[in-house]
CSV table of C-alpha atoms and ligand atoms in Angstrom, one decimal:
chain,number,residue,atom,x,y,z
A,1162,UNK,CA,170.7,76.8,132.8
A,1163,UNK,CA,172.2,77.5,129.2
A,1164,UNK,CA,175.4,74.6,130.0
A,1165,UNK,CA,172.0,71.7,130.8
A,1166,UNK,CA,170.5,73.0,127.7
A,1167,UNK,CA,173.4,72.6,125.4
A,1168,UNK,CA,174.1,68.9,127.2
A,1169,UNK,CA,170.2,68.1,126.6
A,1170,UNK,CA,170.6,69.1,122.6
A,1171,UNK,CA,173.5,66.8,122.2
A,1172,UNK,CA,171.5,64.2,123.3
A,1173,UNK,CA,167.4,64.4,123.4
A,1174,UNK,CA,166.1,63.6,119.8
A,1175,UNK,CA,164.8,67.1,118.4
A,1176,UNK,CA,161.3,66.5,117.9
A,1177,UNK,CA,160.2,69.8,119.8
A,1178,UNK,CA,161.5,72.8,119.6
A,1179,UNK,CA,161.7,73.5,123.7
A,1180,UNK,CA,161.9,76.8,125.2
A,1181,UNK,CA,164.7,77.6,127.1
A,1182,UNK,CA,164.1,76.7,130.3
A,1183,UNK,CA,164.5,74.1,132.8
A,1184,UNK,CA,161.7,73.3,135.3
A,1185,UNK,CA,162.6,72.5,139.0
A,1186,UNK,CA,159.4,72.3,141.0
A,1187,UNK,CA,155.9,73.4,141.1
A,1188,UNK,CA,153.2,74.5,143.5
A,1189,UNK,CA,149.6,75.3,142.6
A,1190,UNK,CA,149.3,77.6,139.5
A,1191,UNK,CA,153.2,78.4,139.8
A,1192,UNK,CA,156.5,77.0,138.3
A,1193,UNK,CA,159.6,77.2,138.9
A,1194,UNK,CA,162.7,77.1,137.2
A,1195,UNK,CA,166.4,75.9,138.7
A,1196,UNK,CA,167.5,78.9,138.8
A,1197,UNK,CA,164.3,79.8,141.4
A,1198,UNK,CA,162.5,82.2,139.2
A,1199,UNK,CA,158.7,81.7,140.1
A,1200,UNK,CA,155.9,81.9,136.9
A,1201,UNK,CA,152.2,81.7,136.3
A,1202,UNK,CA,151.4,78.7,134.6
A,1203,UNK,CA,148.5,78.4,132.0
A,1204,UNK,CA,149.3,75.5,130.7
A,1205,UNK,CA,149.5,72.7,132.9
A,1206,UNK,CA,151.4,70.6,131.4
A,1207,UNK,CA,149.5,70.6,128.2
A,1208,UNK,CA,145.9,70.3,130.4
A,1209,UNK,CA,147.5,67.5,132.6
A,1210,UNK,CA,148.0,68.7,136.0
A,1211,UNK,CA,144.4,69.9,135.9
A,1212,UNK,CA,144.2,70.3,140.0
A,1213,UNK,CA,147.7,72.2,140.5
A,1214,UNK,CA,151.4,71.1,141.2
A,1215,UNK,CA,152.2,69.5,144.7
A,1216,UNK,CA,148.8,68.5,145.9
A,1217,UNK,CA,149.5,67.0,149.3
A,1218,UNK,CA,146.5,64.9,149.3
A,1219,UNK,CA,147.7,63.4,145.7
A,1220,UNK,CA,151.1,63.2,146.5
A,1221,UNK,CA,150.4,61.1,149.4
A,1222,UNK,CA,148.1,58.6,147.9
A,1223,UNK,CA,150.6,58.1,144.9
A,1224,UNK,CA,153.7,57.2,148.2
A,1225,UNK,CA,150.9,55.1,149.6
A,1226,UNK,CA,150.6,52.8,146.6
A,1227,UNK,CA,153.9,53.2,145.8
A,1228,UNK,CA,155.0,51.4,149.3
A,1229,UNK,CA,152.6,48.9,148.3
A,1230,UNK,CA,152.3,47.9,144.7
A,1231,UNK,CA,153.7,49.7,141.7
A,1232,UNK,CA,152.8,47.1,138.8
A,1233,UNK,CA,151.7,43.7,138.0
A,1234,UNK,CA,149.9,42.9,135.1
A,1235,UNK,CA,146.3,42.8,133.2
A,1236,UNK,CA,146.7,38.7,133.9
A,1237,UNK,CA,145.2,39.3,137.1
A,1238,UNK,CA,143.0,42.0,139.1
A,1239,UNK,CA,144.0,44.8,141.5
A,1240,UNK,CA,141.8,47.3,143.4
A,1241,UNK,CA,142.3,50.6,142.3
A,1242,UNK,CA,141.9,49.6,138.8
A,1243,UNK,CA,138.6,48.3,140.2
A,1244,UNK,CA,137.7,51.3,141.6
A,1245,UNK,CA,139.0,53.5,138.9
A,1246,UNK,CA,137.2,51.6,136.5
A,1247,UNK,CA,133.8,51.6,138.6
A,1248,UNK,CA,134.1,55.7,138.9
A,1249,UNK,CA,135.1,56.3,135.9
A,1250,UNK,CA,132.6,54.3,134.0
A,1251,UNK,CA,130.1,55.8,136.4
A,1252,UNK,CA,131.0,59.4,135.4
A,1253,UNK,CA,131.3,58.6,132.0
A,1254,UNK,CA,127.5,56.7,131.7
A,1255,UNK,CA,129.0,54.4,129.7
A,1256,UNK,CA,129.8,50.8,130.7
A,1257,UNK,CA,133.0,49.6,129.3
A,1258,UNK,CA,136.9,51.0,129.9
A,1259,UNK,CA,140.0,49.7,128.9
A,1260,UNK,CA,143.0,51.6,131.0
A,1261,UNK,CA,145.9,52.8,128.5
A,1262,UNK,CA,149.0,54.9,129.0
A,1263,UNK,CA,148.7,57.7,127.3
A,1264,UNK,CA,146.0,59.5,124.8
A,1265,UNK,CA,147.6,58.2,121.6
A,1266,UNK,CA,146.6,54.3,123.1
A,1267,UNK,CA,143.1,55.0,124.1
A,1268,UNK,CA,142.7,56.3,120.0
A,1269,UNK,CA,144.4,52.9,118.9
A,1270,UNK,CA,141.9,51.4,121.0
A,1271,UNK,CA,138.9,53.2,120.0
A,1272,UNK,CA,140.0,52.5,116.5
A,1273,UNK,CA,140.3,48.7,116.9
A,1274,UNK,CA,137.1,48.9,118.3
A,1275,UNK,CA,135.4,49.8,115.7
A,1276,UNK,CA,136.5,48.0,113.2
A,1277,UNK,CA,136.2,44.7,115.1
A,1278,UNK,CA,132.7,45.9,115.4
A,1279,UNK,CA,132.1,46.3,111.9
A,1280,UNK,CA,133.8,43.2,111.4
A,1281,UNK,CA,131.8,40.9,113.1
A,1282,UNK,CA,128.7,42.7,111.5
A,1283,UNK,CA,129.2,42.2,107.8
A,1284,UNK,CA,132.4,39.9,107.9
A,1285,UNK,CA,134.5,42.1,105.6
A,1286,UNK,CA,137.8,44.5,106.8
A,1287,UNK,CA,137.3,47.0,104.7
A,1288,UNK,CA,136.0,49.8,106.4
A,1289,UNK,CA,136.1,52.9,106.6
A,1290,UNK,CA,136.3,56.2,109.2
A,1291,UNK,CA,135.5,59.9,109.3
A,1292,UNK,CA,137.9,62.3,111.1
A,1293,UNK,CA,137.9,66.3,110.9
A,1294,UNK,CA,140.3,68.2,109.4
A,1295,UNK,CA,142.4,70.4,111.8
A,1296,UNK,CA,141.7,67.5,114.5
A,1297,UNK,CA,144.8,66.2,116.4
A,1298,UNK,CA,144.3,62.6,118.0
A,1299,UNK,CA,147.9,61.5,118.5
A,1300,UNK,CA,151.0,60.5,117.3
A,1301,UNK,CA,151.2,56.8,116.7
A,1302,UNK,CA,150.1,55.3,112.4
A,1303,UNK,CA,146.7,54.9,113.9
A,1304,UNK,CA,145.7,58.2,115.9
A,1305,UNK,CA,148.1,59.8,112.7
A,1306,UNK,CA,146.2,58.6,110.3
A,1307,UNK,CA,142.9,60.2,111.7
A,1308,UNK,CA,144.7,63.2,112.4
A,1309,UNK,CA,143.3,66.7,110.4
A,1310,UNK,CA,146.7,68.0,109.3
A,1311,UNK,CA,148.0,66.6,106.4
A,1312,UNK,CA,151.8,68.1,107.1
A,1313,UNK,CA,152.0,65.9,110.0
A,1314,UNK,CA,150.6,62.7,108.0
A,1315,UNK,CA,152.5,63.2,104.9
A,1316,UNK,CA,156.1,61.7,105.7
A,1317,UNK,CA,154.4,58.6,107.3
A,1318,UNK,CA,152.2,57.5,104.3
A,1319,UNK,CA,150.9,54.6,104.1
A,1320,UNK,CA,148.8,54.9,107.2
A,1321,UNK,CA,145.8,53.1,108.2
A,1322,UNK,CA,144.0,53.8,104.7
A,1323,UNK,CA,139.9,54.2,104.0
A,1324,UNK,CA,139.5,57.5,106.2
A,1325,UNK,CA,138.0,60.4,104.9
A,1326,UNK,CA,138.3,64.1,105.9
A,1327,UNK,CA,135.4,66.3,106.9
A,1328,UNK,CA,134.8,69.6,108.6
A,1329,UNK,CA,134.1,70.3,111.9
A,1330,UNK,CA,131.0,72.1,112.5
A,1331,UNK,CA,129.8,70.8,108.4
A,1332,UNK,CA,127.3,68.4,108.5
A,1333,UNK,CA,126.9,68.3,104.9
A,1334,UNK,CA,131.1,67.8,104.5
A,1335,UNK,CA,130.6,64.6,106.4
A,1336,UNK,CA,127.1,62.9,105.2
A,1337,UNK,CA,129.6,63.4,102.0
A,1338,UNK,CA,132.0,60.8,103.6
A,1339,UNK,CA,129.6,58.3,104.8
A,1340,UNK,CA,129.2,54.9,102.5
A,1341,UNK,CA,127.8,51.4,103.6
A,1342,UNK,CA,131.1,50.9,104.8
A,1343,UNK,CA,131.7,53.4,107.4
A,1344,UNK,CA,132.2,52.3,110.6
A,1345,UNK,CA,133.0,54.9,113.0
A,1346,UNK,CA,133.3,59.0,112.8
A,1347,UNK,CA,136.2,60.5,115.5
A,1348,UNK,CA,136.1,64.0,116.6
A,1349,UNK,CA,137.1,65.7,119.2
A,1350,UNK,CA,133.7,67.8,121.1
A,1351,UNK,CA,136.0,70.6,121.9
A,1352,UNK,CA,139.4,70.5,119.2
A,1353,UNK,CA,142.1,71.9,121.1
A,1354,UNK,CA,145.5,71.5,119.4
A,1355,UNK,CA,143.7,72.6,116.2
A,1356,UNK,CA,142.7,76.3,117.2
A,1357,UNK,CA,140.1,75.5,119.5
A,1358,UNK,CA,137.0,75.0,118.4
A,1359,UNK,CA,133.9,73.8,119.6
A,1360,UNK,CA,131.5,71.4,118.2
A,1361,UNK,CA,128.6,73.2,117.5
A,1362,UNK,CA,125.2,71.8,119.0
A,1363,UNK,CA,123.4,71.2,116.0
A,1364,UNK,CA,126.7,69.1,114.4
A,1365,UNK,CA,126.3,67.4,117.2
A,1366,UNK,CA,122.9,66.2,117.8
A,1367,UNK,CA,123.2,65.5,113.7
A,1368,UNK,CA,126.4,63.3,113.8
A,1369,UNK,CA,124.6,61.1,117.2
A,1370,UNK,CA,121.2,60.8,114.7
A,1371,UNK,CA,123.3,60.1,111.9
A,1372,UNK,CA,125.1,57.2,113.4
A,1373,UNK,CA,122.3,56.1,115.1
A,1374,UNK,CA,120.4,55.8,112.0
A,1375,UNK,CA,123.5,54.0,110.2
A,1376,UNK,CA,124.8,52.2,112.9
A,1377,UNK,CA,128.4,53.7,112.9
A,1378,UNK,CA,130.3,54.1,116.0
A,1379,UNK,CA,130.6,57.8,117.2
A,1380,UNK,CA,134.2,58.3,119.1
A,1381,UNK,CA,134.3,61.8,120.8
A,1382,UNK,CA,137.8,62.6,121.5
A,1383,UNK,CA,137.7,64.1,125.1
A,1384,UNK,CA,141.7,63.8,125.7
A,1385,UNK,CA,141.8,67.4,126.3
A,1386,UNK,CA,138.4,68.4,127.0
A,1387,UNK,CA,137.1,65.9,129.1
A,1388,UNK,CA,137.7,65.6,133.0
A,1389,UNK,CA,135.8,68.2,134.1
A,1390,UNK,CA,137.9,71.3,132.1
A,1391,UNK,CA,134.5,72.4,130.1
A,1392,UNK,CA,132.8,72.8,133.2
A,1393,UNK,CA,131.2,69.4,133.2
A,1394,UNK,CA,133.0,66.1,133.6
A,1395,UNK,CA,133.0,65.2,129.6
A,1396,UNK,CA,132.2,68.0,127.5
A,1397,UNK,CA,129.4,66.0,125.6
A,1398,UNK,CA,127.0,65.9,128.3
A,1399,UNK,CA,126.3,69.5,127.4
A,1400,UNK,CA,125.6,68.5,124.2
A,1401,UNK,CA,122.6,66.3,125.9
A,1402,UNK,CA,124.2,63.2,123.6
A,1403,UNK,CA,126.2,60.3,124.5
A,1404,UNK,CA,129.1,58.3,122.0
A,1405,UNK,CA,129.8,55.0,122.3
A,1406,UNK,CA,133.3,55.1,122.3
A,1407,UNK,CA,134.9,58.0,124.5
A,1408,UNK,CA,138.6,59.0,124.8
A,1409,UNK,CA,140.3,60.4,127.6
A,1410,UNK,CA,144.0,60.5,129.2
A,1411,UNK,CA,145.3,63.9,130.0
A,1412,UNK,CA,143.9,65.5,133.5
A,1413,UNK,CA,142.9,62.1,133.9
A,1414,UNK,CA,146.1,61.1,135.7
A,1415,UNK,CA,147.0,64.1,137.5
A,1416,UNK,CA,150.6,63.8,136.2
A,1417,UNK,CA,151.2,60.5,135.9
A,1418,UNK,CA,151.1,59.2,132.3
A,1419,UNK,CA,147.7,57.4,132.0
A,1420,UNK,CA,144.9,57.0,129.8
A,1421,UNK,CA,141.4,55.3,128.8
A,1422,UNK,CA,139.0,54.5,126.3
A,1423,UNK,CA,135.3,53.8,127.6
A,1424,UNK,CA,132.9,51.8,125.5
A,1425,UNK,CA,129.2,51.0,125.2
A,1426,UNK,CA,128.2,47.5,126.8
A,1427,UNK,CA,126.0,47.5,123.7
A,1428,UNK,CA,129.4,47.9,121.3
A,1429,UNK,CA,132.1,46.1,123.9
A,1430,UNK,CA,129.7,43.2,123.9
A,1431,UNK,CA,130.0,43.0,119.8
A,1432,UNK,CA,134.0,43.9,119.7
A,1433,UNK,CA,136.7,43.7,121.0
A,1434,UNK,CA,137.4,39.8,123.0
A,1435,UNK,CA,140.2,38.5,124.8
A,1436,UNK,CA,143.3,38.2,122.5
A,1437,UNK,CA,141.7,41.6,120.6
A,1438,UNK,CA,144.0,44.1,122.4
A,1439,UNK,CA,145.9,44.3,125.7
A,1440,UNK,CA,148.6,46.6,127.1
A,1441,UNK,CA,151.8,45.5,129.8
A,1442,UNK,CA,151.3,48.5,132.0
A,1443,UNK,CA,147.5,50.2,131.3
A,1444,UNK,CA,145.7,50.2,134.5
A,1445,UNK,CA,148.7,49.3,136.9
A,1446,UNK,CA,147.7,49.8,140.7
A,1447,UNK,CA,150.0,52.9,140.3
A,1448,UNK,CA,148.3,54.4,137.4
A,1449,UNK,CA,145.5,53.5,138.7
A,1450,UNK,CA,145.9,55.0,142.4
A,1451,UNK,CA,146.9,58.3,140.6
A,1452,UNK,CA,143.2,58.3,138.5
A,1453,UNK,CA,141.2,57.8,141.5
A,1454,UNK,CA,143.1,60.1,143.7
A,1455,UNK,CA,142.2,62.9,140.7
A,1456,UNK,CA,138.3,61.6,141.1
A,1457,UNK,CA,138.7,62.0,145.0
A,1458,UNK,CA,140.0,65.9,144.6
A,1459,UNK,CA,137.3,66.5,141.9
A,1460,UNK,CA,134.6,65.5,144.5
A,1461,UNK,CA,136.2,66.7,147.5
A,1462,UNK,CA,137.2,70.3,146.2
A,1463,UNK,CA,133.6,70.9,143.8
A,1464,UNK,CA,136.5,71.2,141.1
A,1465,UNK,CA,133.9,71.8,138.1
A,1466,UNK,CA,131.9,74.3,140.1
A,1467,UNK,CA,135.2,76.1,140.6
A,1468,UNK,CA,135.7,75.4,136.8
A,1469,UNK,CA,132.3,77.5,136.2
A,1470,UNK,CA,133.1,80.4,138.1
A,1471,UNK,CA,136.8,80.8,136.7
A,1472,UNK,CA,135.8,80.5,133.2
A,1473,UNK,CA,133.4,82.7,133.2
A,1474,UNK,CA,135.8,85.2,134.8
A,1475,UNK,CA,138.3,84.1,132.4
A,1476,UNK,CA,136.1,84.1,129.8
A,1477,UNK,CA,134.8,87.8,130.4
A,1478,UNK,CA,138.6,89.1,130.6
A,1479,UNK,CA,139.5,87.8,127.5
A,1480,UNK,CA,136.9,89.0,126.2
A,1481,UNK,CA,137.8,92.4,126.9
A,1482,UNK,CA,141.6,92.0,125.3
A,1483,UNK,CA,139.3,91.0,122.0
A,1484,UNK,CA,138.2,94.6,122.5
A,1485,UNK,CA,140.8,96.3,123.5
A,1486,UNK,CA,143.8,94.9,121.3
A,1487,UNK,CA,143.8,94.8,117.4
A,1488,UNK,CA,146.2,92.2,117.1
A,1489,UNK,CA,143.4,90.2,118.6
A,1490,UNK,CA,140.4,89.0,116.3
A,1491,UNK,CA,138.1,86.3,118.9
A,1492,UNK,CA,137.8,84.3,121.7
A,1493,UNK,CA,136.9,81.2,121.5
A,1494,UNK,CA,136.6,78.0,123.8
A,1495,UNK,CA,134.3,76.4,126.5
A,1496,UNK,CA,135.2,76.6,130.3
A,1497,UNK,CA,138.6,76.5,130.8
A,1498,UNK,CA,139.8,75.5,127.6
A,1499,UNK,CA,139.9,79.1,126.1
A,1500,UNK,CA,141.6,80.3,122.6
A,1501,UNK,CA,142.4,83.7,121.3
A,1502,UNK,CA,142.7,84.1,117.7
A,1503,UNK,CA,145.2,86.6,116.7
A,1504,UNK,CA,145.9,88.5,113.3
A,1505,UNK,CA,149.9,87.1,113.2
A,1506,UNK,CA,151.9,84.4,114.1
A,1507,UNK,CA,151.6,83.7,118.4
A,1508,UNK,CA,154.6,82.5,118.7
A,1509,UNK,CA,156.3,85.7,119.7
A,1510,UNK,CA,154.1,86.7,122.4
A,1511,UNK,CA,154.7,83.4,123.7
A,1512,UNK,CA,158.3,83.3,124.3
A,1513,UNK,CA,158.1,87.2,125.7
A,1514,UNK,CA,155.1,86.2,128.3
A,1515,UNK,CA,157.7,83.4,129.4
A,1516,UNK,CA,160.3,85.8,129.7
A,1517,UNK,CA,158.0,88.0,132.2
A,1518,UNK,CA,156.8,84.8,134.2
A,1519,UNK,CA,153.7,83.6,132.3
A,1520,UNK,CA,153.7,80.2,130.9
A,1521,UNK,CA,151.6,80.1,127.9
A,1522,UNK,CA,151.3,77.4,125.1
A,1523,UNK,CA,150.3,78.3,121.3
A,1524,UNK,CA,147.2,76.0,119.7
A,1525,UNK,CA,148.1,76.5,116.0
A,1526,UNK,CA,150.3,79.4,114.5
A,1527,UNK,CA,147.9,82.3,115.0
A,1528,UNK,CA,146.0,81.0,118.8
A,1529,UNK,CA,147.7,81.5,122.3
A,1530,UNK,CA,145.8,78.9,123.8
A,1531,UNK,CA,144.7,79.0,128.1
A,1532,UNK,CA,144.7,76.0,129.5
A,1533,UNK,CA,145.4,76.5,133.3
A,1534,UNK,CA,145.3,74.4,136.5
A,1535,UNK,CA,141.3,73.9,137.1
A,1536,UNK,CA,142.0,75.4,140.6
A,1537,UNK,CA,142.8,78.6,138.8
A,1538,UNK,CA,141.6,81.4,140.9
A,1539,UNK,CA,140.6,85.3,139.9
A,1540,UNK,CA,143.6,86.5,141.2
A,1541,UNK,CA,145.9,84.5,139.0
A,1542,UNK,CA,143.4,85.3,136.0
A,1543,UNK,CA,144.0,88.7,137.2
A,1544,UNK,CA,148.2,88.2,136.6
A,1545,UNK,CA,147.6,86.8,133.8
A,1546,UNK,CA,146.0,89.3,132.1
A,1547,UNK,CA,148.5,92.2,133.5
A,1548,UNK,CA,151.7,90.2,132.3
A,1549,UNK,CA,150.2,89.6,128.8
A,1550,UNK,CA,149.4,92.8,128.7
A,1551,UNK,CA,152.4,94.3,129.0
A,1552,UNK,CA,153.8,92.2,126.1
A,1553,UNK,CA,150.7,93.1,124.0
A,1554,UNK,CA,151.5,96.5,124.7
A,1555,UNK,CA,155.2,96.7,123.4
B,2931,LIG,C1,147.1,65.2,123.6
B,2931,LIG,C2,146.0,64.6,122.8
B,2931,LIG,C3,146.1,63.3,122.2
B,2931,LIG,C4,147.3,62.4,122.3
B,2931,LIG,O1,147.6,62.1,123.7
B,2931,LIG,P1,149.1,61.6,124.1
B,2931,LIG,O2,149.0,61.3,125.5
B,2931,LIG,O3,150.1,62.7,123.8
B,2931,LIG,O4,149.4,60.4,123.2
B,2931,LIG,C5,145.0,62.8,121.5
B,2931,LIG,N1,143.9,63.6,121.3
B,2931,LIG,C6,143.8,64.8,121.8
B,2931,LIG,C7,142.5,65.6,121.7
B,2931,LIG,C8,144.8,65.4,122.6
B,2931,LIG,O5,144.7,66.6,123.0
């Protein structure tokens, strides 16, 4: 494994700093590396493969479409983005989607949006958007530029100028952001990347009032979050509110690299027209295929159902390692999107759980972050706990 590594640092740009492994194949809640060795994972591909590795029923649906169609382009229509659209919208309660390619996109998309909106109300281009600090929304000068940590802004300046920081969870920090020229406020309902933390319901319910009163957009940021890890499809519905922009990729897929961002009929019919924005591959039959063959398991399998009885189980046991270990200050998260704050640096316990056979991911320095399969059963929350335990333990 070492000899691949070496020959992958010679030539993959270093932009991450990978562990030291090489995955071969997966099944269910399990990897596996080449050299065979089998390990829990709970991270799923950073919240992707939400319904577990080599699902026969997906597998076959993507070979289906591939011996049909692959790609052809937004110039014309094809069925499954008809479908996936239809579905999604459906889940979503909101009218409008625009099929991207990755999260990043659907941001860029969301951002557009609201700007052309505000455009075409007052005539003028300078406006201007709140985002959280500690929020992550992606990697290209748009989602960057309403991105909370200023480390991974500052090399890139200029980016897209006239946003303004707030705090999650401060209502007060972000009525001090808003002017007559603020168009949209971006959050993420559940930040993930950041140390997970949940919108609060209060902060909520304000920002919806708040933007209803002003008429700013509200983009909730469900990338992570959303498709049905919370325990609901989108994690807002709990929050009995609605945005008019929402962002998802992620789970959405199942694997394959896809994305979305779902408007308002109310805002798409005062935005974005033809010529406004448009993408070669976003919403390929392919892509496409893959979305609604996610939507078929979720139905089929009650995925969020299962989603409420692990995390609760989840939930409770990581509860009890807030108890038992003093390295460990809180738990935090909703459903199966779970945090646990510790006193030092993560990262160590990290690369020793991967060691033992348990693949977990950080979510800032001081936050091992759970994000498993949604089929994630007790007994795998059961191994979990026993091989991070043992490295706690040391
Ligand atoms: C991962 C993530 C993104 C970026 O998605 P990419 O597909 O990596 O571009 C944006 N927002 C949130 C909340 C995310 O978790």
């Amino acid at each position: 494994m070492q000899d691949y590594i070496n020959k992958a640092n010679q030539t993959l740009l270093h932009t991450y700093n990978r562990f030291p492994v090489i995955w071969d194949k997966g099944d269910g809640c399990y990897l596996y590396d080449i050299n065979g060795k089998k390990y829990l994972d709970f991270v799923a591909g950073i919240a992707v493969f939400a319904l577990g590795y080599n699902n026969t029923f997906f597998n076959n649906a993507l070979k289906a479409q591939i011996d049909k169609l692959i790609h052809t382009s937004n110039y014309y229509y094809n069925l499954p983005a008809i479908e996936a659209a239809g579905r999604l919208t459906a889940l979503a309660g909101l009218e409008r989607v625009f099929f991207t390619n990755s999260g990043t996109e659907a941001v860029e998309g969301a951002i557009k949006t609201a700007r052309k909106y505000a455009y075409l109300k007052d005539g003028h281009t300078h406006h201007e958007i709140i985002a959280m600090n500690r929020s992550f929304h992606g990697r290209t000068m748009g989602s960057l530029s309403v991105t909370g940590t200023e480390s991974y802004r500052a090399p890139f300046e200029p980016l897209i100028g006239l946003v303004k920081f707030a705090d999650l969870n401060n209502f007060e920090s972000v009525l001090n952001c808003v002017t007559k020229d603020t168009c949209a406020i971006i959050l993420e309902t559940v930040q993930a990347e950041g140390g997970i933390y949940p919108a609060e319901q209060e902060f909520l319910k304000n920002i919806r009032a708040l933007c209803d009163e002003k008429d700013i957009l509200l983009i909730l940021d469900e990338i992570q979050c959303g498709i049905g890890r919370t325990g609901t499809m989108f994690a807002y519905e709990q929050y009995g509110i609605k945005p008019d922009i929402l962002t998802c990729a992620k789970a959405l897929g199942g694997g394959v690299p896809v994305g979305a961002f779902l408007l308002s009929e109310r805002v798409a019919a005062k935005s974005l027209v033809p010529g406004d924005h448009g993408t070669t591959y976003g919403g390929n039959p392919f892509a496409a295929a893959a979305i609604n063959a996610v939507l078929d398991l979720f139905a089929e399998n009650n995925i969020i159902d299962q989603v409420n009885q692990s995390s609760r189980y989840l939930e409770q046991k990581l509860d009890d390692l807030v108890t038992k270990y003093d390295t460990i200050v809180s738990r935090r998260g909703m459903g199966l999107l779970q945090g646990l704050e510790c006193r030092e640096p993560v990262a160590d316990i990290i690369s020793k759980a991967l060691e033992k056979g348990l693949v977990l991911i950080n979510a800032g320095p001081n936050v091992i972050r759970f994000i498993p399969s949604l089929i994630v059963g007790r007994e795998q929350i059961d191994e979990m706990v026993i091989i991070l335990e043992s490295v706690l333990e040391r």
